[in-house]
XYZ file of N, CA, C and O in Angstrom:
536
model
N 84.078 -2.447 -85.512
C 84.333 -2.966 -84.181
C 84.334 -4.493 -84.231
O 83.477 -5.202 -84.758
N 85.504 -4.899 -83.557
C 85.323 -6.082 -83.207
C 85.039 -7.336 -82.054
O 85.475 -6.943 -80.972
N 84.660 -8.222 -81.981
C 84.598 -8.535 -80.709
C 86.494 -9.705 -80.597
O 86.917 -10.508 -79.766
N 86.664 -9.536 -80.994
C 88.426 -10.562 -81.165
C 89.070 -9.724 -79.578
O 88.979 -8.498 -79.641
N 89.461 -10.081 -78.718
C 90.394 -9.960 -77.799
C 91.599 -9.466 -77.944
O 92.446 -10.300 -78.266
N 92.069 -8.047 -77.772
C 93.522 -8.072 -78.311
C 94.168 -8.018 -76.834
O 93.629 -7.862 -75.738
N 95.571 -8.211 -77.213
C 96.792 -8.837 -76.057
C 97.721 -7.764 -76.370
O 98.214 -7.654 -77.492
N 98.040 -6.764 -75.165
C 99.488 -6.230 -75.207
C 100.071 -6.780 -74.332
O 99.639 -6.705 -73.182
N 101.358 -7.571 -74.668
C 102.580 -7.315 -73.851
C 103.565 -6.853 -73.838
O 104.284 -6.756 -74.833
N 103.875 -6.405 -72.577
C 105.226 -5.084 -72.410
C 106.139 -5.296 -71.121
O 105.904 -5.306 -69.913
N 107.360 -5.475 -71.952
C 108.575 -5.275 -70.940
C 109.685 -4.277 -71.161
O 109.843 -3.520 -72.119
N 109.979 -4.338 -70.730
C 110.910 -2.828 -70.503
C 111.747 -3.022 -72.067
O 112.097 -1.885 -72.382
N 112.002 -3.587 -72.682
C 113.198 -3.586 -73.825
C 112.665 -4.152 -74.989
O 113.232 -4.053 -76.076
N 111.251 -4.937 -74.766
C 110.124 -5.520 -75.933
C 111.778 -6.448 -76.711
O 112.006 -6.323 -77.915
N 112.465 -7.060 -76.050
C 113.427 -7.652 -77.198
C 113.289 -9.138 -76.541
O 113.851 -9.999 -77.219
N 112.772 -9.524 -75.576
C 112.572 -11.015 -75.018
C 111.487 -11.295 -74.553
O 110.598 -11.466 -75.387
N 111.202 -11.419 -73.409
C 109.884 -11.690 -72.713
C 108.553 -11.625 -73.110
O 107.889 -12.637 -73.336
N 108.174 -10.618 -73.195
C 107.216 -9.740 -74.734
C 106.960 -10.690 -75.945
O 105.877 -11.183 -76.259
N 108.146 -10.850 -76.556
C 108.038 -10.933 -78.329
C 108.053 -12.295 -77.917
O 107.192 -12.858 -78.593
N 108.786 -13.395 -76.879
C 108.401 -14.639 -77.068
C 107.253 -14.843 -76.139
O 107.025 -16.029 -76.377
N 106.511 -14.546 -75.382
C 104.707 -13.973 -75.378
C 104.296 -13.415 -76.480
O 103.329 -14.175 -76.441
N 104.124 -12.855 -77.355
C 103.802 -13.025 -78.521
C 103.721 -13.677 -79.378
O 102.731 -13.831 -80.093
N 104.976 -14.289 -79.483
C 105.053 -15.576 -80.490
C 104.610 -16.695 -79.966
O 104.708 -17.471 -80.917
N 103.872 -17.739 -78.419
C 103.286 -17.913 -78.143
C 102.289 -17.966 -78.569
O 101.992 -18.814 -79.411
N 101.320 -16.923 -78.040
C 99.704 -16.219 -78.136
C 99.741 -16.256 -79.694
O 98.643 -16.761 -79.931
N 100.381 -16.012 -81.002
C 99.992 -16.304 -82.178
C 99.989 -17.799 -82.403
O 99.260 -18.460 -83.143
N 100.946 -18.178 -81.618
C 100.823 -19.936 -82.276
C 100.057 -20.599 -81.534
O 99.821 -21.698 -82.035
N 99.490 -20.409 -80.431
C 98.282 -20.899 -79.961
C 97.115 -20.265 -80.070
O 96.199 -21.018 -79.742
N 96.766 -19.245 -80.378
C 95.496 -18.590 -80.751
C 95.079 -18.245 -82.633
O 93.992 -17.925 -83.113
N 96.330 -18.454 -83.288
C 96.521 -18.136 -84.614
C 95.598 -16.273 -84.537
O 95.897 -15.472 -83.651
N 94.487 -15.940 -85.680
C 94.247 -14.916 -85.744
C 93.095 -14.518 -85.206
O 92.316 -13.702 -85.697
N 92.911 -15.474 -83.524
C 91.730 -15.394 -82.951
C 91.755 -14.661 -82.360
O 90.664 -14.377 -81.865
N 92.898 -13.842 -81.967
C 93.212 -12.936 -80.772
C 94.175 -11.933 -81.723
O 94.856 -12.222 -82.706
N 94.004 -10.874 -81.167
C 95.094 -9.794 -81.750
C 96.236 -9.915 -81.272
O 96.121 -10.187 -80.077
N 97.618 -9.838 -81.675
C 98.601 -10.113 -80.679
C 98.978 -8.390 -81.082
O 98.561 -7.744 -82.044
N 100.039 -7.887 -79.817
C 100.892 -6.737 -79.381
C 101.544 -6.602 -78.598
O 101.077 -6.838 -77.484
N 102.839 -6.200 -78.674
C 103.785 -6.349 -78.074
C 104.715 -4.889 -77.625
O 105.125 -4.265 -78.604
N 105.005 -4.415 -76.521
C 105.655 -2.835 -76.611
C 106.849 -2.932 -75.278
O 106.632 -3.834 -74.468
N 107.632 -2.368 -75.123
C 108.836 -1.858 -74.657
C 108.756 -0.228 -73.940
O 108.816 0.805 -74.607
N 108.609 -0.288 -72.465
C 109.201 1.307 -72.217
C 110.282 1.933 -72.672
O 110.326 3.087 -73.099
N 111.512 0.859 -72.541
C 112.625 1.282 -73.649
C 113.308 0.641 -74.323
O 114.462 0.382 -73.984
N 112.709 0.163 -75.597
C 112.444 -0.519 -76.814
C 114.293 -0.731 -77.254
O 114.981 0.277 -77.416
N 114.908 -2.166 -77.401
C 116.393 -1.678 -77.634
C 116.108 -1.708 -79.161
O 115.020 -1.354 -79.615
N 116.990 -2.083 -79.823
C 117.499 -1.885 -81.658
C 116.955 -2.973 -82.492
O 116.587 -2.853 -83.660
N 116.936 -4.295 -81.616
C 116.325 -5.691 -82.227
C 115.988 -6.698 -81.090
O 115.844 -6.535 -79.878
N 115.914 -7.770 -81.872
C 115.414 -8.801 -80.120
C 116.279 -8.991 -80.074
O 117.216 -8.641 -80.792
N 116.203 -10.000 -78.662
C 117.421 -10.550 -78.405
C 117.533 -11.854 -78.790
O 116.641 -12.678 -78.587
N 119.229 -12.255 -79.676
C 119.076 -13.428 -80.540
C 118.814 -14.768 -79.644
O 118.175 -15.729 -80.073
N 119.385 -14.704 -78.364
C 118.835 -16.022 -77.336
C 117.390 -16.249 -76.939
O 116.830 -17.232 -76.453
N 116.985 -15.141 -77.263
C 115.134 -15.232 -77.363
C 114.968 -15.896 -78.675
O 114.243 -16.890 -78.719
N 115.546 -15.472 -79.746
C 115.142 -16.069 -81.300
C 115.411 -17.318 -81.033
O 114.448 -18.067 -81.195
N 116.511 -17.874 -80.635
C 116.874 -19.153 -80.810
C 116.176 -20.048 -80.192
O 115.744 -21.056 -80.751
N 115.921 -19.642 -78.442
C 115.241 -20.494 -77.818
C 113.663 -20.868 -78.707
O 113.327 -22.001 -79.052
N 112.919 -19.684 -78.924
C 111.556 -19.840 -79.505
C 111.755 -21.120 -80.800
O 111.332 -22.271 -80.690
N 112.522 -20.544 -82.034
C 113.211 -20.755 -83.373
C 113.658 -23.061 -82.625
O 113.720 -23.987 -83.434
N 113.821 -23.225 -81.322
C 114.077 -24.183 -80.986
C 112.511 -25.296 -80.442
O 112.819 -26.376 -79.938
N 111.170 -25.023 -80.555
C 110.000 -25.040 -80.697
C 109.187 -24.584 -81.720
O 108.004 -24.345 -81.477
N 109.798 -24.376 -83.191
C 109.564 -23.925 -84.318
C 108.476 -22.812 -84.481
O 107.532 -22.758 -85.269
N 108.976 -21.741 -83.284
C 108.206 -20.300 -83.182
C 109.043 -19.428 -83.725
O 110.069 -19.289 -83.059
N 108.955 -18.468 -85.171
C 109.980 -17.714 -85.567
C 109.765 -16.183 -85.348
O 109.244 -15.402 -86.143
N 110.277 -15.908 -84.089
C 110.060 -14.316 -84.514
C 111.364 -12.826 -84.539
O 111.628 -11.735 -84.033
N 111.799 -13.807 -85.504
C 112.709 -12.829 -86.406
C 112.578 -11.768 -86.879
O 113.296 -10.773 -86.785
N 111.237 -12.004 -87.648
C 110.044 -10.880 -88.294
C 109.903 -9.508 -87.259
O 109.947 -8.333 -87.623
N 109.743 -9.957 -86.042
C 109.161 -8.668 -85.028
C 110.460 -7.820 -84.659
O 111.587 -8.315 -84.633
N 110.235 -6.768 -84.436
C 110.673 -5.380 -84.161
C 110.654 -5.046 -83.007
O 109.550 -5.427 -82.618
N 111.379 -4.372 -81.830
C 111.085 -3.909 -80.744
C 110.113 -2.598 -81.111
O 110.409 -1.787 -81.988
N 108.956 -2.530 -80.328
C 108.481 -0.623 -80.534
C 108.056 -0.263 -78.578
O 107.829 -1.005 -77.623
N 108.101 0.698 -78.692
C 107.878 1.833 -77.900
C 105.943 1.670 -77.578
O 104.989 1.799 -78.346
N 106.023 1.348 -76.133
C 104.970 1.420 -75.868
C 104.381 2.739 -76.071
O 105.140 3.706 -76.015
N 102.610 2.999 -76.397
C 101.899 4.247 -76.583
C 100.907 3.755 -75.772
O 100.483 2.629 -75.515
N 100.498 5.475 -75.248
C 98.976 4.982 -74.753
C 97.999 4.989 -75.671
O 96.924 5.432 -75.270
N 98.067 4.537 -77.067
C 96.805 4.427 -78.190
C 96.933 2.763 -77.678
O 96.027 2.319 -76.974
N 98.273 1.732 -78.123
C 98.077 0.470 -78.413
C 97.622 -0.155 -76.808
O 96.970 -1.198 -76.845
N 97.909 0.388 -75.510
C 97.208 -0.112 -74.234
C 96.099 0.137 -74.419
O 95.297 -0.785 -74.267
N 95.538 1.633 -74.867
C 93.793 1.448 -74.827
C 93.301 0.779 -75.459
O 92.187 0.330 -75.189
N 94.150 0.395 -76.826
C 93.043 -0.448 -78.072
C 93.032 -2.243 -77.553
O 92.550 -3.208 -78.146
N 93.809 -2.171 -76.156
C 93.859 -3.585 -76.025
C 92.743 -4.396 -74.785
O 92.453 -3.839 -73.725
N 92.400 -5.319 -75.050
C 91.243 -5.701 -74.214
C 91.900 -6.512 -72.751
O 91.100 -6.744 -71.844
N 93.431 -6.936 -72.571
C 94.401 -7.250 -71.707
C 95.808 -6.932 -71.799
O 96.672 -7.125 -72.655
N 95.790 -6.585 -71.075
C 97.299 -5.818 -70.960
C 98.635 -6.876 -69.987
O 98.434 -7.250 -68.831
N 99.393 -7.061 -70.447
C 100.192 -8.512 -69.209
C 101.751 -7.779 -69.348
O 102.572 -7.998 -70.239
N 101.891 -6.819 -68.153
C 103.272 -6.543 -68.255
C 104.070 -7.534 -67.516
O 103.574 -8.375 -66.766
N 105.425 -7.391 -67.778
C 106.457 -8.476 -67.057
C 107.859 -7.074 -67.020
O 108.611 -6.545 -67.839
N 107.534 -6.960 -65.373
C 109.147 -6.155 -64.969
C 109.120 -5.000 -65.590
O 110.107 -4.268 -65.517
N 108.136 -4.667 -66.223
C 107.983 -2.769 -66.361
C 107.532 -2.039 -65.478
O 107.768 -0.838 -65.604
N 106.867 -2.419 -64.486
C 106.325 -1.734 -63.211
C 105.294 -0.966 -64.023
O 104.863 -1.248 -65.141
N 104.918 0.279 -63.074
C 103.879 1.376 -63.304
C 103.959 1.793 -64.959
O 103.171 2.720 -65.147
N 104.443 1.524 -65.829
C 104.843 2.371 -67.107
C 103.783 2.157 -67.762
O 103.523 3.210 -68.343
N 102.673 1.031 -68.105
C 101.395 0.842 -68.533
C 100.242 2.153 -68.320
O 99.730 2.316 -67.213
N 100.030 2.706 -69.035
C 98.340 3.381 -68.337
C 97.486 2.162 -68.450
O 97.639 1.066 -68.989
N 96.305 2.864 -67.590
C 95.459 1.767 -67.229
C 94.343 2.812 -67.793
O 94.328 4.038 -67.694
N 93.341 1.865 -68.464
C 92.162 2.613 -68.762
C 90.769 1.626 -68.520
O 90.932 0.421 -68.328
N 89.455 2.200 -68.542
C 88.166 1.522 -68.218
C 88.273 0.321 -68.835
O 88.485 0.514 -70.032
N 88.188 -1.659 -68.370
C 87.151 -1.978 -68.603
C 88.448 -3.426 -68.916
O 88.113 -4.575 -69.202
N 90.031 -2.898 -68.745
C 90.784 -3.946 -69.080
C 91.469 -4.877 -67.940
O 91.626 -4.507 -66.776
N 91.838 -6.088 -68.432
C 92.660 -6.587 -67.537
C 93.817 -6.657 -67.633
O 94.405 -7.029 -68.649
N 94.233 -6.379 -66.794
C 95.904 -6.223 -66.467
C 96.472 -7.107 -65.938
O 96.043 -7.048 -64.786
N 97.346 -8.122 -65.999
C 97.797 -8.683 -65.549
C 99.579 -8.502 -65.202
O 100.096 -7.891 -66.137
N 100.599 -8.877 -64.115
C 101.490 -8.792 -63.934
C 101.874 -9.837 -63.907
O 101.540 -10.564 -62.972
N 102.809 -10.352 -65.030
C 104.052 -11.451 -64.977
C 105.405 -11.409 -64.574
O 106.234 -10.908 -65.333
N 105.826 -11.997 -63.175
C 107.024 -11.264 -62.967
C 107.966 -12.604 -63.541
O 107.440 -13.645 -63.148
N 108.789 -12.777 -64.084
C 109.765 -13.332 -64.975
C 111.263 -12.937 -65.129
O 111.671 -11.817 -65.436
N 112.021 -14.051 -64.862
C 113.490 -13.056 -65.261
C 113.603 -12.804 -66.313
O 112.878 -13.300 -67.176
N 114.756 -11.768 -66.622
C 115.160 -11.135 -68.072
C 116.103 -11.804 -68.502
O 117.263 -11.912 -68.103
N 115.176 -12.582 -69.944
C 116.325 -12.794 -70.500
C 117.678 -12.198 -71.338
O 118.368 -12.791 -72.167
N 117.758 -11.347 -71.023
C 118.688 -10.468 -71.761
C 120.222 -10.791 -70.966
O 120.185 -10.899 -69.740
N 121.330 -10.915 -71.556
C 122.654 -11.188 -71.195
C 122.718 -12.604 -70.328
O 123.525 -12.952 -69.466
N 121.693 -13.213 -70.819
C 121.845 -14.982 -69.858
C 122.043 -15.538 -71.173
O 121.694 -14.885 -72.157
N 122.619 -16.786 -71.303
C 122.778 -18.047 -71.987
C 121.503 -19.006 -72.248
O 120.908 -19.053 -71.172
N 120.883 -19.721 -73.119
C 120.295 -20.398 -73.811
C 119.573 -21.184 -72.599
O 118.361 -21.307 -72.419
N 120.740 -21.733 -71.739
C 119.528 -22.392 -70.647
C 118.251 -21.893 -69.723
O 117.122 -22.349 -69.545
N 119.035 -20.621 -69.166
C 117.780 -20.063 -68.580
C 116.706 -19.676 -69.251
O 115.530 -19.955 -69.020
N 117.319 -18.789 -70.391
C 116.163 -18.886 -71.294
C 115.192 -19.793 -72.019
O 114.082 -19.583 -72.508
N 115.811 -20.663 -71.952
C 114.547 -21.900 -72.579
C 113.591 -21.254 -70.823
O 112.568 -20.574 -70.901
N 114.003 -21.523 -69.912
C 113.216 -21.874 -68.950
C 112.251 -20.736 -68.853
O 111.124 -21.208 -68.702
N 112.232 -19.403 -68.878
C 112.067 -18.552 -69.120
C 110.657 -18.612 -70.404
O 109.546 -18.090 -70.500
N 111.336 -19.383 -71.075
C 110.441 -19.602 -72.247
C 108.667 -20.311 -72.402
O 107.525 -20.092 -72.806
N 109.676 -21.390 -71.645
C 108.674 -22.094 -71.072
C 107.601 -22.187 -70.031
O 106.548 -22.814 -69.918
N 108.185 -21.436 -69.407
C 107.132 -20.523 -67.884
C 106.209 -19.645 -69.159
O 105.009 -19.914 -69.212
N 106.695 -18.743 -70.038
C 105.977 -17.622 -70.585
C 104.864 -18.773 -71.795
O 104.086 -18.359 -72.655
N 105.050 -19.669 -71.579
C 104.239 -20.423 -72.918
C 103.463 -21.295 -71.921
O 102.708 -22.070 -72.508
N 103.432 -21.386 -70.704
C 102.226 -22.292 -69.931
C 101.485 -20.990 -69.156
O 100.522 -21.244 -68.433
N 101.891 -19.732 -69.292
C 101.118 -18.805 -68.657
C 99.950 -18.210 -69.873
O 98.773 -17.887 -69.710
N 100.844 -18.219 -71.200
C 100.049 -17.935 -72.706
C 99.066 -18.888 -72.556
O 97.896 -18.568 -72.345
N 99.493 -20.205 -72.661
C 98.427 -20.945 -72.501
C 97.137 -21.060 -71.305
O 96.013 -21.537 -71.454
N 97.694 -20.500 -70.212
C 96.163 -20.651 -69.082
C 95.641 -18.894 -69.836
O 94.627 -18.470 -69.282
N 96.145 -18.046 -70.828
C 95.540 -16.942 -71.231
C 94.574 -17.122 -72.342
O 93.422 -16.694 -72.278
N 94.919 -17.578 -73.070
C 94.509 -18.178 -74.114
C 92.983 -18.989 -74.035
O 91.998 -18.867 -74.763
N 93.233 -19.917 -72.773
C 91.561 -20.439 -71.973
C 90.623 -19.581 -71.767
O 89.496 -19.392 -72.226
N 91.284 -19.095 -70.997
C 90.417 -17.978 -70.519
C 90.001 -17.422 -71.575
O 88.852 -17.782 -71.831
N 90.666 -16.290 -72.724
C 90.274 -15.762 -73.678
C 89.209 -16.473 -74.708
O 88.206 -15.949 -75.192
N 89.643 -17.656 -74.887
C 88.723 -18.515 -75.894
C 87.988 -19.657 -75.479
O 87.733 -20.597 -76.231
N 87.719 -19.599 -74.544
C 86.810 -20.549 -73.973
C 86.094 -22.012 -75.004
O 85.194 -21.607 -75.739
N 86.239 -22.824 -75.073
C 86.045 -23.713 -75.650
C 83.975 -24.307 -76.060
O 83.742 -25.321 -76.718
């Protein structure tokens, strides 16, 4: 058992919003926090205007995979932060949940998405406080 904080985030397609909240929460928490990331319906890869925007703040997450949210990786997590999945999370004893509502970046162009980006990396960051208290 550990006492480390783990983080799921989940949006409906785990190919934007999610994975650059993830890539975030690793580059500001490094391996202080668990990072996780899930999709109600997970597409084939991310989306490359998510890679680029992040990849444009030298965050690379090329590496990550869309997966399929489970109810094992919500219970094993100590906060849960969906964005635009609605009800699809279970909720179990003792976590916090948080709701990020955010547009999708999926089928927009590079600008919104930076912005997008950047909303999701000053919200990581007031998470991150909280989680690791100084």
């Amino acid at each position: 058992m550990t006492d480390k904080p783990a983080v799921l985030f989940v949006c409906v397609h785990n190919a934007g919003r999610s994975q650059m909240a993830a890539g975030w929460l690793r580059h500001f928490a490094g391996d202080r926090v668990e990072v996780r990331s899930a999709g109600s319906a997970p597409k084939d890869r991310i989306n490359p205007v998510a890679v680029e925007a992040m990849a444009e703040v030298g965050i690379d997450i090329t590496g990550q995979t869309p997966v399929i949210l489970t109810p094992e990786a919500s219970e094993a997590s100590t906060v849960v932060v969906t964005m635009g999945c609605g009800d699809v999370c279970p909720y179990f004893p003792g976590q916090r949940h948080l709701d990020w509502e955010l547009d999708d970046p999926a089928g927009q162009g590079i600008e919104p998405v930076r912005v997008i980006r950047d909303e999701i990396r000053d919200r990581v960051r007031v998470l991150v406080d909280e989680l690791l208290p100084v």
